[in-house]
Each structure stands twice: as C-alpha cells, then as structure tokens.
Amino acid sequence: MSSNEAPQVTNFIYQIVEKDLEQGTHGGKVVTRFPPEPNGFLHIGHAKSICLNFGTAQKYNGVCNLRFDDTNPEKESQEYIDAIVRDVEWLGFNWAGDIRYTSDYFDQLHAWAVHLIKQDKAFVCQLNAEQMREYRGNLTEPGKNSPYRDRSVEENLELFEQMRAGEFAEGEAALRAKIDMAAPNMNLRDPVIYRVRKAHHHQTGDKWCIYPSYDFAHGQSDAIEEITHSICTLEFEDHRPLYDWFVDNLPVPAKPRQYEFARLNLNYTITSKRKLKQLVDEQQVTGWDDPRMPTISGLRRRGYTPAAIRNFCDMIGVTRSNSTVDMSMLEAAIREDLESAPRAMCVIDPIKLTLTNYEEGQEEWFEVPVHPKDETLGHRLVPLTKNLLIEREDFAMEAPKKWKRLAPGFAVRLRGSYCVTCEDVITNEAGEVVELRCSYDPATKGENPTDYKPKGVIHWVSADNSIPCEVRQYDRLFTEANPEADKERSFTEFLNPESLQSFPNARVEVGMANAAIESSYQFERQGYFCVDPDSTEERMVFNRTVSLRDSWAKQSKG
RNA sequence: AGGGGUAUAGCCAAGUUGGUAAGGCACUGGAUUCUGAUUCCAGCAUUCGUAGGUUCGAGUCCUGCUACCCCUGCCA
C-alpha cells in the first residue's frame, strides 16, 4: 500500500478511524463531509479541513460529500456556492455523488421537528430575543424555564404550523428543544431549533419562512447522508452533547459521531471569513481573489498550486491544540513544488548596461537550459545585444564585503552568456547611476576566463529585444504577527501599507511572450512568478508568488 | 464555588501496554553550483507548563497548581 520510505502522516482522526475500522463501528465504512456555509470564500483554514475530510475518506477507501450548510438564507448566496465549488475542485478533490445542500433535507428536518413536538421534547416559545437572553441565565447562574415551556403537544403542533404558514413575524416565535435550563452547558438550555426568517432562499426560493438552526440541521443531515465521522472545529465541542441528543431522540437512519480539531491560524494574516469579507467590502484589497488574501482563490492567483497547499496541510498536522503556524511553512511548501518550474530571466527594476565592445545592431542568440537540473525540459533562446538591462540592485558603487555582483572594475557572468567587466559608470545631475558601460569577454562563451575570476552571475535582458511588463511583488498583509490580538484596535489598522509593490518598468526575456495565464516560472535569482489574469496582449503582468531563499539578504542585514 | 478543552525546542508536530525525546519549518556551519537558488552533509530539547507523589525507571500513571482557548446569536 504505502512505501516505507514515505513519511507517514498520522493524526488523532486517522487513529480514531483506524480503530473504528478495526472494531467495525460503522460497518467498516468511512463517510466524511465538507460542510461550508456559502457566505464567503474559502480560505487556507478551510483547505486544512478539506484535506482532512477528503484525505481521510481517500486514505480509508471511503467517500466524502460536499454539502452546503445553507440554513441562513440572509447571509448566503449562489455566488459563494459557485466560488466554493470551483475552489474545492481546483484543490483536486472529488466529492461523492451530487453536491448536497442541507436545504435538500428541509422537509425531513421539518418532520423531525414535528416528531420532537409530539414526543413533548420541543415547544414553541414566544419570548422575544431579549427575554430569551434573560431567561437563559449566564455562565455561572442557571436559566429558568420559559413560561411557554408547558404548552400542550396539540397547542405546540398548531403554533409550529402557524410559524410554518407565516403567521408569525421574525422573532415572534421560535421552536425550542426541551432539554434543561439549568444545564452548565449553555447549548443545552432549551436551544432554538427553528426560527422564522422571511427571506428568499437561494436553493428553496420562497417555499419556507422557517429555517432550522445549525444545531438542529447538522447532525441530522449527517445522519441522512450516513456520515460516519463528522469532523468540525474545536468551538463546536460544546455542541456535541446537543448533536448527540438530537441523534438519540430522533428516528434517524444512522448514528454519526462528531470529532473536533483545532482550526488553522497563520501569522501575519487572518483566517476569519467575516473579517476577510470586511477587507473586500471596504476595498482594502481588490477582491476575494486578491493575491494578498489567504483565500484559496487569492493563493491561486498568487501562484500557489494545489499540490503545495495539500502538502502544507500535511506539514502542519491535525491536533486539538490551538496553534499558529509560521508563514515560512506555507512558503516552504510552494518553493518545494515550484522548484521544478521552468526558468526565465526578468529584470524587475532595470538599469542600462551597454556593451562597449559589442557592435550596434548585432544580435546573438544563446541557448539556455529551461531548468538547470532537468535537461528533458530542453533549452530556450535568449538574445544578446549591445544594449542590455540588469537589475538595479545588482550594481553597487561601492561593493560591500563578499559582493558577488557588479561594481566599478568588477567582472561578472551574464547568466547563460558572456562575462562582462564594468569600466564606466554614468550618473545624472542628481548623482543617480543611469548607465553602466562594460566590456564583454568574447572568450567566455561557455568557457570560464583563465586570467580572472568573475565575482558572480547576474541575470539580464536585452533592452532591444525583450518584453515590457509589470511585476507585482507582495508582502505580508499585516504588519503584526497577530493582527487580531489588540482588543482596542481594529485589525485593519495593522494592514501593511507595503503589501503590494508594483514595478511597471520590468522586462522579461522574449521567450515569455506566449506564457499562459496562471503558469508559473522561476525568474532566476529572484523568485517564483506567475502570469496574472490582468495580462493583456500589450502588457504582461506577473505576480511574485514567493521569493527565492536569500541568504545574502539575511547576511547583509546583519 | 459554572461547563468544555489544550499545554513537548523560535514555529508546527510525533510520542497510545511507563524503559530513557521522530520529522518538518526556521536557524547555524561546511561541500557542490554559470541562480547568494537547488542539492548534499553536519549541528540545533540532559528535557516534555509547574510543584509534588508512585516506580528500579514517567513526556507517558496519580494529586495539587498555573497559563491560554471556547461557551450567555432566533450565526455557523
């Protein structure tokens, strides 16, 4: 089955499943589900849940359903459903059968609500929201019974039917489970299971004006789908007794079990749908798919691959303890996946370099490997001309110690081409360097010079034959590791003003002309970049997915 | 005097009949390199929140304490 070399990923969920399989708990079946509410876009935290749910099913020859938990029509929409479906597919997972909706089960859920009433385990309560809060008590004091708690079964049946028929306004009546107002677990203090919402539902239209609550809908939906392991996040732990109470008190076809794991926290970003939506609504970002967003669609546009995200989810593990994963883990995952990407040269912030001893109008094409270690990828052709462009930061008027780039009198290799020596530096009135005049060494084509040693290798592009483009470099979205930590200040106050830096004068090598939208490349010595959908025939746009590891940057900083 | 959880290196995380601390990220060397990348080698917890106890032996068992997270929506 599995090679003994592959690092074995395990976690407490897998162990539970293995034990259940051993004991035949669910008849040897494994059925999980990913149950997003369509009220926003999926983010990296959801990816963890998706990988866990689909991954568990895959690993144990089970299946995983995709079910939209759509019990709150006021906050949900088809737009989100479409985006979520796209993201799950893009991540590379297949759900069993059709897409499901909790709303598919509204008839059954309603019937079960009636069943509870008939068992005298639910009642229609007409306390308003404020009164209900008062009656609920608080963390240390027990609540007290609603004055409506002892209505007869017949009366409850009739009132619930009136709720269904639209005879109550929102907030005027709610169906509540009759459990225990003194329970230390607040979720058991006669929770609301059906409420009036006179809203159009994206799936069921205007068929209903009452909607089941999450607590009432979720476990029963799991039972209907015969989910064996209902995996959710830690904050639902207190809901488990309620989850079980419904399953035990209703004639459901199966007995699903709920297990909780810790949600993902990533530093320098946020993983809250509500707050992400706020950034979109306030136009702090360009949209849900802004490359700076930790959303699946944002990561995708940034250049992250499904394989990298899945691998990241394996790296971080699954536990019950809250933790915050370092961004560098996500970056390590994408670097690992993109190492095999084709290479290209792009000068992001150009400065002129003129080959003094090269003839004007002459053009020489160099064959450069697409990948330094994978010759099966073949070669690309890069033109050299008299007028070149190199990276501004690859030149220093006064070279620091260990400088492996250009400086007056220094010789470097132009990657894939000749070695050049900087003989002259032209500056403008402001004292800024505007041009480097260098001589090239014709003897260094494919050969190392014998009488001197170039300081290093730099990337370059022909000024006459290269493609103008825009390069967008991204940095962390927030300046604080935990932007949500400050109780006084909004997380938006910690947005990083330098999270996007655009370079409009960049130039890529000509061979990039036909690069497809979303395809990834390594711009040598700089990082991994992908073609942004904003690209047009006239102007390509590249997003920097992640920089290369840079030991020089660390060293030179101190 | 509420209930439910969690505590292993800077970060994530293995550790499950008690037997003497996996792995990854990050970091630090050093080798190779026409990418200061990749790759490769080497290093990186006498110690498992804390104080006691049981035991020949405890991250693993017992007791006390501490810290942090979640719960008072007709949200999920």
mmCIF file of N, CA and C (backbone and C1' of nucleotides) in Angstrom, chain A residues 15 69 71-72 127 136 139 171 186 195 197 214 238-239 316 319 321 323-324 328-329 343 372-373 402 404-405 415-416 522 525 549 551-552 554, chain B residues 2-8 10-16 23-28 33-39 69-76:
data_model
loop_
_atom_site.group_PDB
_atom_site.id
_atom_site.type_symbol
_atom_site.label_atom_id
_atom_site.label_comp_id
_atom_site.label_asym_id
_atom_site.label_seq_id
_atom_site.Cartn_x
_atom_site.Cartn_y
_atom_site.Cartn_z
ATOM 1 N N GLN A 15 -6.367 7.921 13.603
ATOM 2 C CA GLN A 15 -6.304 6.855 14.604
ATOM 3 C C GLN A 15 -7.696 6.429 15.047
ATOM 4 N N ASP A 69 -24.000 24.038 3.887
ATOM 5 C CA ASP A 69 -24.772 24.161 5.113
ATOM 6 C C ASP A 69 -25.546 25.473 5.011
ATOM 7 N N THR A 71 -28.505 27.056 6.033
ATOM 8 C CA THR A 71 -29.693 27.251 6.863
ATOM 9 C C THR A 71 -29.947 28.712 7.205
ATOM 10 N N ASN A 72 -29.106 29.584 6.676
ATOM 11 C CA ASN A 72 -29.280 31.004 6.992
ATOM 12 C C ASN A 72 -29.285 31.833 5.703
ATOM 13 N N LEU A 127 -41.118 34.073 23.668
ATOM 14 C CA LEU A 127 -40.282 35.077 24.327
ATOM 15 C C LEU A 127 -39.558 35.830 23.203
ATOM 16 N N ARG A 136 -32.199 32.736 29.891
ATOM 17 C CA ARG A 136 -31.143 31.742 29.682
ATOM 18 C C ARG A 136 -30.169 31.685 30.848
ATOM 19 N N LEU A 139 -23.192 32.292 32.532
ATOM 20 C CA LEU A 139 -22.204 31.223 32.705
ATOM 21 C C LEU A 139 -22.212 30.593 34.089
ATOM 22 N N GLY A 171 -38.850 36.663 14.849
ATOM 23 C CA GLY A 171 -38.596 36.994 16.247
ATOM 24 C C GLY A 171 -39.793 36.844 17.163
ATOM 25 N N MET A 186 -24.353 25.733 28.138
ATOM 26 C CA MET A 186 -25.372 26.673 27.664
ATOM 27 C C MET A 186 -26.155 26.149 26.463
ATOM 28 N N ARG A 195 -36.457 28.836 13.470
ATOM 29 C CA ARG A 195 -36.822 30.235 13.657
ATOM 30 C C ARG A 195 -37.451 30.772 12.380
ATOM 31 N N ARG A 197 -37.732 33.172 9.359
ATOM 32 C CA ARG A 197 -36.899 34.042 8.514
ATOM 33 C C ARG A 197 -37.651 34.235 7.203
ATOM 34 N N TYR A 214 -28.437 25.652 12.957
ATOM 35 C CA TYR A 214 -27.290 24.780 12.686
ATOM 36 C C TYR A 214 -27.363 23.520 13.531
ATOM 37 N N ASP A 238 -18.593 22.019 22.529
ATOM 38 C CA ASP A 238 -19.693 22.159 23.478
ATOM 39 C C ASP A 238 -21.044 21.816 22.855
ATOM 40 N N HIS A 239 -21.055 21.724 21.535
ATOM 41 C CA HIS A 239 -22.318 21.416 20.867
ATOM 42 C C HIS A 239 -22.517 19.910 20.730
ATOM 43 N N ILE A 316 1.501 20.678 8.499
ATOM 44 C CA ILE A 316 1.070 21.287 9.764
ATOM 45 C C ILE A 316 0.361 20.323 10.708
ATOM 46 N N THR A 319 -4.422 18.522 15.135
ATOM 47 C CA THR A 319 -4.441 18.243 16.574
ATOM 48 C C THR A 319 -5.624 18.954 17.216
ATOM 49 N N SER A 321 -4.949 21.085 19.771
ATOM 50 C CA SER A 321 -4.401 22.246 20.480
ATOM 51 C C SER A 321 -4.298 23.444 19.535
ATOM 52 N N SER A 323 -2.928 26.544 17.733
ATOM 53 C CA SER A 323 -1.558 26.915 17.410
ATOM 54 C C SER A 323 -1.556 27.892 16.247
ATOM 55 N N THR A 324 -0.438 28.537 16.076
ATOM 56 C CA THR A 324 -0.294 29.480 14.977
ATOM 57 C C THR A 324 0.896 29.067 14.126
ATOM 58 N N SER A 328 6.396 30.926 7.039
ATOM 59 C CA SER A 328 7.523 30.311 6.331
ATOM 60 C C SER A 328 7.217 28.867 5.942
ATOM 61 N N MET A 329 6.271 28.249 6.631
ATOM 62 C CA MET A 329 5.895 26.870 6.281
ATOM 63 C C MET A 329 5.155 26.852 4.957
ATOM 64 N N ARG A 343 12.641 28.071 -15.976
ATOM 65 C CA ARG A 343 13.334 29.299 -15.582
ATOM 66 C C ARG A 343 13.212 30.357 -16.675
ATOM 67 N N PRO A 372 17.995 24.003 -14.803
ATOM 68 C CA PRO A 372 19.396 23.613 -14.644
ATOM 69 C C PRO A 372 19.609 22.129 -14.344
ATOM 70 N N LYS A 373 18.601 21.482 -13.813
ATOM 71 C CA LYS A 373 18.793 20.081 -13.428
ATOM 72 C C LYS A 373 17.968 19.103 -14.232
ATOM 73 N N LYS A 402 32.237 40.629 0.339
ATOM 74 C CA LYS A 402 31.641 39.420 -0.238
ATOM 75 C C LYS A 402 30.637 39.711 -1.357
ATOM 76 N N LYS A 404 28.976 39.735 -4.692
ATOM 77 C CA LYS A 404 29.130 38.834 -5.828
ATOM 78 C C LYS A 404 28.444 39.382 -7.069
ATOM 79 N N ARG A 405 28.316 40.691 -7.118
ATOM 80 C CA ARG A 405 27.631 41.295 -8.257
ATOM 81 C C ARG A 405 28.534 42.342 -8.906
ATOM 82 N N ARG A 415 24.313 35.646 -16.935
ATOM 83 C CA ARG A 415 23.831 34.259 -16.919
ATOM 84 C C ARG A 415 23.576 33.718 -18.335
ATOM 85 N N GLY A 416 24.193 32.584 -18.634
ATOM 86 C CA GLY A 416 23.984 31.938 -19.924
ATOM 87 C C GLY A 416 24.721 32.589 -21.063
ATOM 88 N N GLN A 522 10.278 30.359 -12.642
ATOM 89 C CA GLN A 522 11.219 30.944 -11.708
ATOM 90 C C GLN A 522 11.967 32.018 -12.477
ATOM 91 N N ARG A 525 17.299 33.902 -9.841
ATOM 92 C CA ARG A 525 17.887 34.694 -8.745
ATOM 93 C C ARG A 525 16.865 35.536 -8.004
ATOM 94 N N ARG A 549 14.851 31.676 -1.586
ATOM 95 C CA ARG A 549 15.555 31.835 -0.309
ATOM 96 C C ARG A 549 16.725 32.750 -0.587
ATOM 97 N N SER A 551 20.053 33.965 1.213
ATOM 98 C CA SER A 551 20.983 34.001 2.342
ATOM 99 C C SER A 551 21.790 35.306 2.347
ATOM 100 N N TRP A 552 21.860 35.946 1.183
ATOM 101 C CA TRP A 552 22.578 37.227 1.134
ATOM 102 C C TRP A 552 21.796 38.298 1.880
ATOM 103 N N LYS A 554 19.844 37.947 4.327
ATOM 104 C CA LYS A 554 19.994 37.727 5.771
ATOM 105 C C LYS A 554 21.346 38.219 6.244
ATOM 106 P P G B 2 -16.560 28.092 39.251
ATOM 107 O "O5'" G B 2 -18.131 28.015 39.013
ATOM 108 C "C5'" G B 2 -18.862 26.839 39.297
ATOM 109 C "C4'" G B 2 -19.742 26.475 38.124
ATOM 110 C "C3'" G B 2 -19.080 25.605 37.069
ATOM 111 O "O3'" G B 2 -19.072 24.246 37.437
ATOM 112 C "C1'" G B 2 -20.194 27.376 36.006
ATOM 113 P P G B 3 -17.891 23.302 36.916
ATOM 114 O "O5'" G B 3 -18.246 23.132 35.380
ATOM 115 C "C5'" G B 3 -19.421 22.428 35.002
ATOM 116 C "C4'" G B 3 -19.576 22.480 33.511
ATOM 117 C "C3'" G B 3 -18.393 21.964 32.722
ATOM 118 O "O3'" G B 3 -18.356 20.551 32.675
ATOM 119 C "C1'" G B 3 -19.098 23.993 31.781
ATOM 120 P P G B 4 -16.921 19.839 32.565
ATOM 121 O "O5'" G B 4 -16.533 20.133 31.066
ATOM 122 C "C5'" G B 4 -17.429 19.772 30.014
ATOM 123 C "C4'" G B 4 -16.899 20.309 28.726
ATOM 124 C "C3'" G B 4 -15.469 19.939 28.438
ATOM 125 O "O3'" G B 4 -15.381 18.612 27.961
ATOM 126 C "C1'" G B 4 -15.808 22.219 27.939
ATOM 127 P P G B 5 -13.953 17.870 28.049
ATOM 128 O "O5'" G B 5 -13.151 18.686 26.952
ATOM 129 C "C5'" G B 5 -11.750 18.754 27.019
ATOM 130 C "C4'" G B 5 -11.306 19.717 25.960
ATOM 131 C "C3'" G B 5 -9.816 19.833 25.867
ATOM 132 O "O3'" G B 5 -9.346 18.818 24.998
ATOM 133 C "C1'" G B 5 -10.725 21.984 26.055
ATOM 134 P P U B 6 -8.062 17.962 25.475
ATOM 135 O "O5'" U B 6 -6.893 19.010 25.234
ATOM 136 C "C5'" U B 6 -6.701 19.569 23.943
ATOM 137 C "C4'" U B 6 -5.709 20.695 24.026
ATOM 138 C "C3'" U B 6 -4.424 20.374 24.745
ATOM 139 O "O3'" U B 6 -3.555 19.645 23.904
ATOM 140 C "C1'" U B 6 -5.208 22.476 25.449
ATOM 141 P P A B 7 -2.106 19.211 24.431
ATOM 142 O "O5'" A B 7 -1.316 20.596 24.297
ATOM 143 C "C5'" A B 7 0.097 20.662 24.515
ATOM 144 C "C4'" A B 7 0.399 21.934 25.279
ATOM 145 C "C3'" A B 7 1.706 21.845 26.055
ATOM 146 O "O3'" A B 7 2.581 22.870 25.568
ATOM 147 C "C1'" A B 7 -0.080 22.656 27.416
ATOM 148 P P U B 8 3.402 22.673 24.217
ATOM 149 O "O5'" U B 8 4.314 21.408 24.525
ATOM 150 C "C5'" U B 8 5.240 21.454 25.601
ATOM 151 C "C4'" U B 8 6.383 20.536 25.324
ATOM 152 C "C3'" U B 8 7.189 20.859 24.069
ATOM 153 O "O3'" U B 8 8.150 21.871 24.325
ATOM 154 C "C1'" U B 8 6.695 18.555 24.087
ATOM 155 P P G B 10 12.459 27.851 22.500
ATOM 156 O "O5'" G B 10 11.977 28.758 21.292
ATOM 157 C "C5'" G B 10 11.577 30.112 21.501
ATOM 158 C "C4'" G B 10 11.070 30.613 20.186
ATOM 159 C "C3'" G B 10 9.993 29.742 19.561
ATOM 160 O "O3'" G B 10 8.719 30.066 20.053
ATOM 161 C "C1'" G B 10 11.674 30.173 17.956
ATOM 162 P P C B 11 7.580 28.929 20.127
ATOM 163 O "O5'" C B 11 7.206 28.729 18.597
ATOM 164 C "C5'" C B 11 6.408 29.687 17.913
ATOM 165 C "C4'" C B 11 6.058 29.144 16.550
ATOM 166 C "C3'" C B 11 5.388 27.781 16.560
ATOM 167 O "O3'" C B 11 4.005 27.862 16.831
ATOM 168 C "C1'" C B 11 7.117 27.764 14.969
ATOM 169 P P C B 12 3.286 26.645 17.558
ATOM 170 O "O5'" C B 12 3.225 25.524 16.420
ATOM 171 C "C5'" C B 12 2.384 25.723 15.294
ATOM 172 C "C4'" C B 12 2.552 24.567 14.337
ATOM 173 C "C3'" C B 12 2.329 23.172 14.915
ATOM 174 O "O3'" C B 12 0.958 22.865 15.048
ATOM 175 C "C1'" C B 12 4.245 23.145 13.562
ATOM 176 P P A B 13 0.519 21.877 16.212
ATOM 177 O "O5'" A B 13 1.359 20.541 15.941
ATOM 178 C "C5'" A B 13 1.181 19.805 14.745
ATOM 179 C "C4'" A B 13 2.180 18.679 14.691
ATOM 180 C "C3'" A B 13 2.067 17.674 15.813
ATOM 181 O "O3'" A B 13 1.035 16.746 15.482
ATOM 182 C "C1'" A B 13 4.342 18.249 15.480
ATOM 183 P P A B 14 0.725 15.501 16.457
ATOM 184 O "O5'" A B 14 1.842 14.461 16.024
ATOM 185 C "C5'" A B 14 1.935 13.278 16.707
ATOM 186 C "C4'" A B 14 3.104 12.502 16.174
ATOM 187 C "C3'" A B 14 3.449 11.362 17.114
ATOM 188 O "O3'" A B 14 2.646 10.249 16.784
ATOM 189 C "C1'" A B 14 5.402 12.569 16.609
ATOM 190 P P G B 15 1.496 9.815 17.763
ATOM 191 O "O5'" G B 15 2.317 9.201 18.969
ATOM 192 C "C5'" G B 15 3.401 8.334 18.700
ATOM 193 C "C4'" G B 15 4.426 8.520 19.780
ATOM 194 C "C3'" G B 15 3.920 8.228 21.184
ATOM 195 O "O3'" G B 15 4.004 6.828 21.379
ATOM 196 C "C1'" G B 15 5.355 10.130 21.138
ATOM 197 P P U B 16 3.652 6.075 22.738
ATOM 198 O "O5'" U B 16 2.212 6.591 23.165
ATOM 199 C "C5'" U B 16 1.712 6.354 24.460
ATOM 200 C "C4'" U B 16 0.460 5.497 24.371
ATOM 201 C "C3'" U B 16 0.710 4.188 23.656
ATOM 202 O "O3'" U B 16 0.902 3.219 24.672
ATOM 203 C "C1'" U B 16 -1.160 5.367 22.693
ATOM 204 P P G B 23 14.714 12.996 13.272
ATOM 205 O "O5'" G B 23 13.652 13.566 12.224
ATOM 206 C "C5'" G B 23 13.154 12.714 11.201
ATOM 207 C "C4'" G B 23 11.909 13.332 10.611
ATOM 208 C "C3'" G B 23 12.046 14.791 10.218
ATOM 209 O "O3'" G B 23 12.663 14.946 8.956
ATOM 210 C "C1'" G B 23 10.048 14.501 11.431
ATOM 211 P P G B 24 13.446 16.294 8.631
ATOM 212 O "O5'" G B 24 12.283 17.345 8.375
ATOM 213 C "C5'" G B 24 11.363 17.130 7.305
ATOM 214 C "C4'" G B 24 10.284 18.177 7.398
ATOM 215 C "C3'" G B 24 10.778 19.615 7.419
ATOM 216 O "O3'" G B 24 11.032 20.096 6.120
ATOM 217 C "C1'" G B 24 9.172 19.321 9.111
ATOM 218 P P C B 25 12.096 21.265 5.917
ATOM 219 O "O5'" C B 25 11.413 22.519 6.615
ATOM 220 C "C5'" C B 25 10.283 23.145 6.026
ATOM 221 C "C4'" C B 25 9.842 24.284 6.899
ATOM 222 C "C3'" C B 25 10.891 25.355 7.159
ATOM 223 O "O3'" C B 25 10.989 26.257 6.082
ATOM 224 C "C1'" C B 25 9.790 24.831 9.168
ATOM 225 P P A B 26 12.430 26.859 5.734
ATOM 226 O "O5'" A B 26 12.829 27.652 7.070
ATOM 227 C "C5'" A B 26 12.147 28.851 7.402
ATOM 228 C "C4'" A B 26 12.622 29.340 8.754
ATOM 229 C "C3'" A B 26 14.121 29.520 8.911
ATOM 230 O "O3'" A B 26 14.550 30.746 8.358
ATOM 231 C "C1'" A B 26 13.275 28.401 10.799
ATOM 232 P P C B 27 16.014 30.819 7.703
ATOM 233 O "O5'" C B 27 16.987 30.653 8.958
ATOM 234 C "C5'" C B 27 16.936 31.578 10.035
ATOM 235 C "C4'" C B 27 17.761 31.051 11.187
ATOM 236 C "C3'" C B 27 19.199 30.686 10.833
ATOM 237 O "O3'" C B 27 20.025 31.826 10.783
ATOM 238 C "C1'" C B 27 18.264 28.961 12.128
ATOM 239 P P U B 28 21.230 31.843 9.731
ATOM 240 O "O5'" U B 28 22.351 30.931 10.437
ATOM 241 C "C5'" U B 28 22.829 31.271 11.728
ATOM 242 C "C4'" U B 28 23.772 30.203 12.197
ATOM 243 C "C3'" U B 28 24.829 29.793 11.179
ATOM 244 O "O3'" U B 28 25.925 30.685 11.197
ATOM 245 C "C1'" U B 28 23.848 27.853 12.102
ATOM 246 P P U B 33 31.741 23.009 -8.177
ATOM 247 O "O5'" U B 33 30.344 23.672 -8.555
ATOM 248 C "C5'" U B 33 29.458 23.014 -9.468
ATOM 249 C "C4'" U B 33 28.191 23.829 -9.574
ATOM 250 C "C3'" U B 33 28.419 25.283 -9.966
ATOM 251 O "O3'" U B 33 28.483 25.419 -11.387
ATOM 252 C "C1'" U B 33 26.916 25.166 -8.118
ATOM 253 P P C B 34 29.747 26.082 -12.089
ATOM 254 O "O5'" C B 34 29.164 27.416 -12.750
ATOM 255 C "C5'" C B 34 29.017 28.625 -12.018
ATOM 256 C "C4'" C B 34 27.933 29.423 -12.692
ATOM 257 C "C3'" C B 34 26.625 28.677 -12.850
ATOM 258 O "O3'" C B 34 25.640 29.346 -12.083
ATOM 259 C "C1'" C B 34 27.183 29.903 -14.807
ATOM 260 P P U B 35 25.144 28.879 -10.710
ATOM 261 O "O5'" U B 35 23.957 29.889 -10.445
ATOM 262 C "C5'" U B 35 24.064 31.270 -10.846
ATOM 263 C "C4'" U B 35 22.828 31.951 -10.300
ATOM 264 C "C3'" U B 35 22.728 31.839 -8.784
ATOM 265 O "O3'" U B 35 22.715 33.171 -8.309
ATOM 266 C "C1'" U B 35 20.700 31.146 -9.881
ATOM 267 P P G B 36 23.574 33.685 -7.186
ATOM 268 O "O5'" G B 36 23.200 32.761 -5.946
ATOM 269 C "C5'" G B 36 23.916 31.819 -5.289
ATOM 270 C "C4'" G B 36 23.991 32.261 -3.839
ATOM 271 C "C3'" G B 36 22.630 32.400 -3.201
ATOM 272 O "O3'" G B 36 22.603 31.451 -2.151
ATOM 273 C "C1'" G B 36 23.999 34.332 -2.861
ATOM 274 P P A B 37 22.001 30.226 -1.773
ATOM 275 O "O5'" A B 37 20.760 29.969 -2.765
ATOM 276 C "C5'" A B 37 19.531 30.641 -2.539
ATOM 277 C "C4'" A B 37 18.516 30.072 -3.500
ATOM 278 C "C3'" A B 37 18.312 28.572 -3.390
ATOM 279 O "O3'" A B 37 17.380 28.261 -2.380
ATOM 280 C "C1'" A B 37 18.627 29.157 -5.654
ATOM 281 P P U B 38 17.550 26.894 -1.566
ATOM 282 O "O5'" U B 38 17.560 25.759 -2.695
ATOM 283 C "C5'" U B 38 16.360 25.445 -3.396
ATOM 284 C "C4'" U B 38 16.674 24.404 -4.436
ATOM 285 C "C3'" U B 38 17.275 23.118 -3.897
ATOM 286 O "O3'" U B 38 16.247 22.249 -3.440
ATOM 287 C "C1'" U B 38 18.537 23.839 -5.757
ATOM 288 P P U B 39 16.480 21.369 -2.161
ATOM 289 O "O5'" U B 39 17.693 20.413 -2.555
ATOM 290 C "C5'" U B 39 17.550 19.454 -3.596
ATOM 291 C "C4'" U B 39 18.880 18.805 -3.840
ATOM 292 C "C3'" U B 39 19.579 18.300 -2.591
ATOM 293 O "O3'" U B 39 19.099 17.017 -2.225
ATOM 294 C "C1'" U B 39 21.113 19.541 -3.884
ATOM 295 P P C B 69 -6.760 33.599 25.817
ATOM 296 O "O5'" C B 69 -7.430 32.391 25.024
ATOM 297 C "C5'" C B 69 -7.025 32.088 23.693
ATOM 298 C "C4'" C B 69 -7.769 30.871 23.224
ATOM 299 C "C3'" C B 69 -9.280 30.958 23.360
ATOM 300 O "O3'" C B 69 -9.855 31.679 22.294
ATOM 301 C "C1'" C B 69 -8.545 28.871 24.173
ATOM 302 P P C B 70 -11.216 32.491 22.561
ATOM 303 O "O5'" C B 70 -12.299 31.329 22.583
ATOM 304 C "C5'" C B 70 -12.524 30.534 21.423
ATOM 305 C "C4'" C B 70 -13.540 29.470 21.746
ATOM 306 C "C3'" C B 70 -14.819 29.967 22.401
ATOM 307 O "O3'" C B 70 -15.713 30.489 21.443
ATOM 308 C "C1'" C B 70 -14.038 28.078 23.565
ATOM 309 P P C B 71 -16.693 31.687 21.907
ATOM 310 O "O5'" C B 71 -17.765 30.916 22.793
ATOM 311 C "C5'" C B 71 -18.640 29.967 22.192
ATOM 312 C "C4'" C B 71 -19.523 29.364 23.264
ATOM 313 C "C3'" C B 71 -20.285 30.381 24.111
ATOM 314 O "O3'" C B 71 -21.472 30.765 23.438
ATOM 315 C "C1'" C B 71 -19.325 28.726 25.501
ATOM 316 P P U B 72 -21.862 32.307 23.369
ATOM 317 O "O5'" U B 72 -22.758 32.470 24.671
ATOM 318 C "C5'" U B 72 -23.980 31.743 24.792
ATOM 319 C "C4'" U B 72 -24.853 32.391 25.818
ATOM 320 C "C3'" U B 72 -25.126 33.873 25.585
ATOM 321 O "O3'" U B 72 -26.237 34.015 24.705
ATOM 322 C "C1'" U B 72 -24.523 33.527 27.837
ATOM 323 P P G B 73 -26.302 35.343 23.835
ATOM 324 O "O5'" G B 73 -25.965 34.806 22.379
ATOM 325 C "C5'" G B 73 -26.694 33.710 21.872
ATOM 326 C "C4'" G B 73 -27.425 34.180 20.638
ATOM 327 C "C3'" G B 73 -28.086 33.041 19.888
ATOM 328 O "O3'" G B 73 -29.443 33.445 19.748
ATOM 329 C "C1'" G B 73 -26.935 34.519 18.460
ATOM 330 P P C B 74 -30.571 32.781 20.607
ATOM 331 O "O5'" C B 74 -31.588 32.385 19.444
ATOM 332 C "C5'" C B 74 -31.192 31.561 18.348
ATOM 333 C "C4'" C B 74 -32.044 31.952 17.174
ATOM 334 C "C3'" C B 74 -31.569 33.217 16.495
ATOM 335 O "O3'" C B 74 -31.215 32.831 15.186
ATOM 336 C "C1'" C B 74 -33.933 33.232 16.916
ATOM 337 P P C B 75 -30.290 33.742 14.239
ATOM 338 O "O5'" C B 75 -28.838 33.318 14.725
ATOM 339 C "C5'" C B 75 -28.289 32.111 14.306
ATOM 340 C "C4'" C B 75 -27.238 32.387 13.257
ATOM 341 C "C3'" C B 75 -26.521 31.170 12.747
ATOM 342 O "O3'" C B 75 -27.271 30.559 11.733
ATOM 343 C "C1'" C B 75 -24.961 32.876 13.271
ATOM 344 P P A B 76 -27.422 28.994 11.688
ATOM 345 O "O5'" A B 76 -25.984 28.493 11.211
ATOM 346 C "C5'" A B 76 -25.462 28.879 9.945
ATOM 347 C "C4'" A B 76 -23.981 28.613 9.947
ATOM 348 C "C3'" A B 76 -23.590 27.182 10.319
ATOM 349 O "O3'" A B 76 -23.629 26.327 9.201
ATOM 350 C "C1'" A B 76 -22.314 28.701 11.604
#
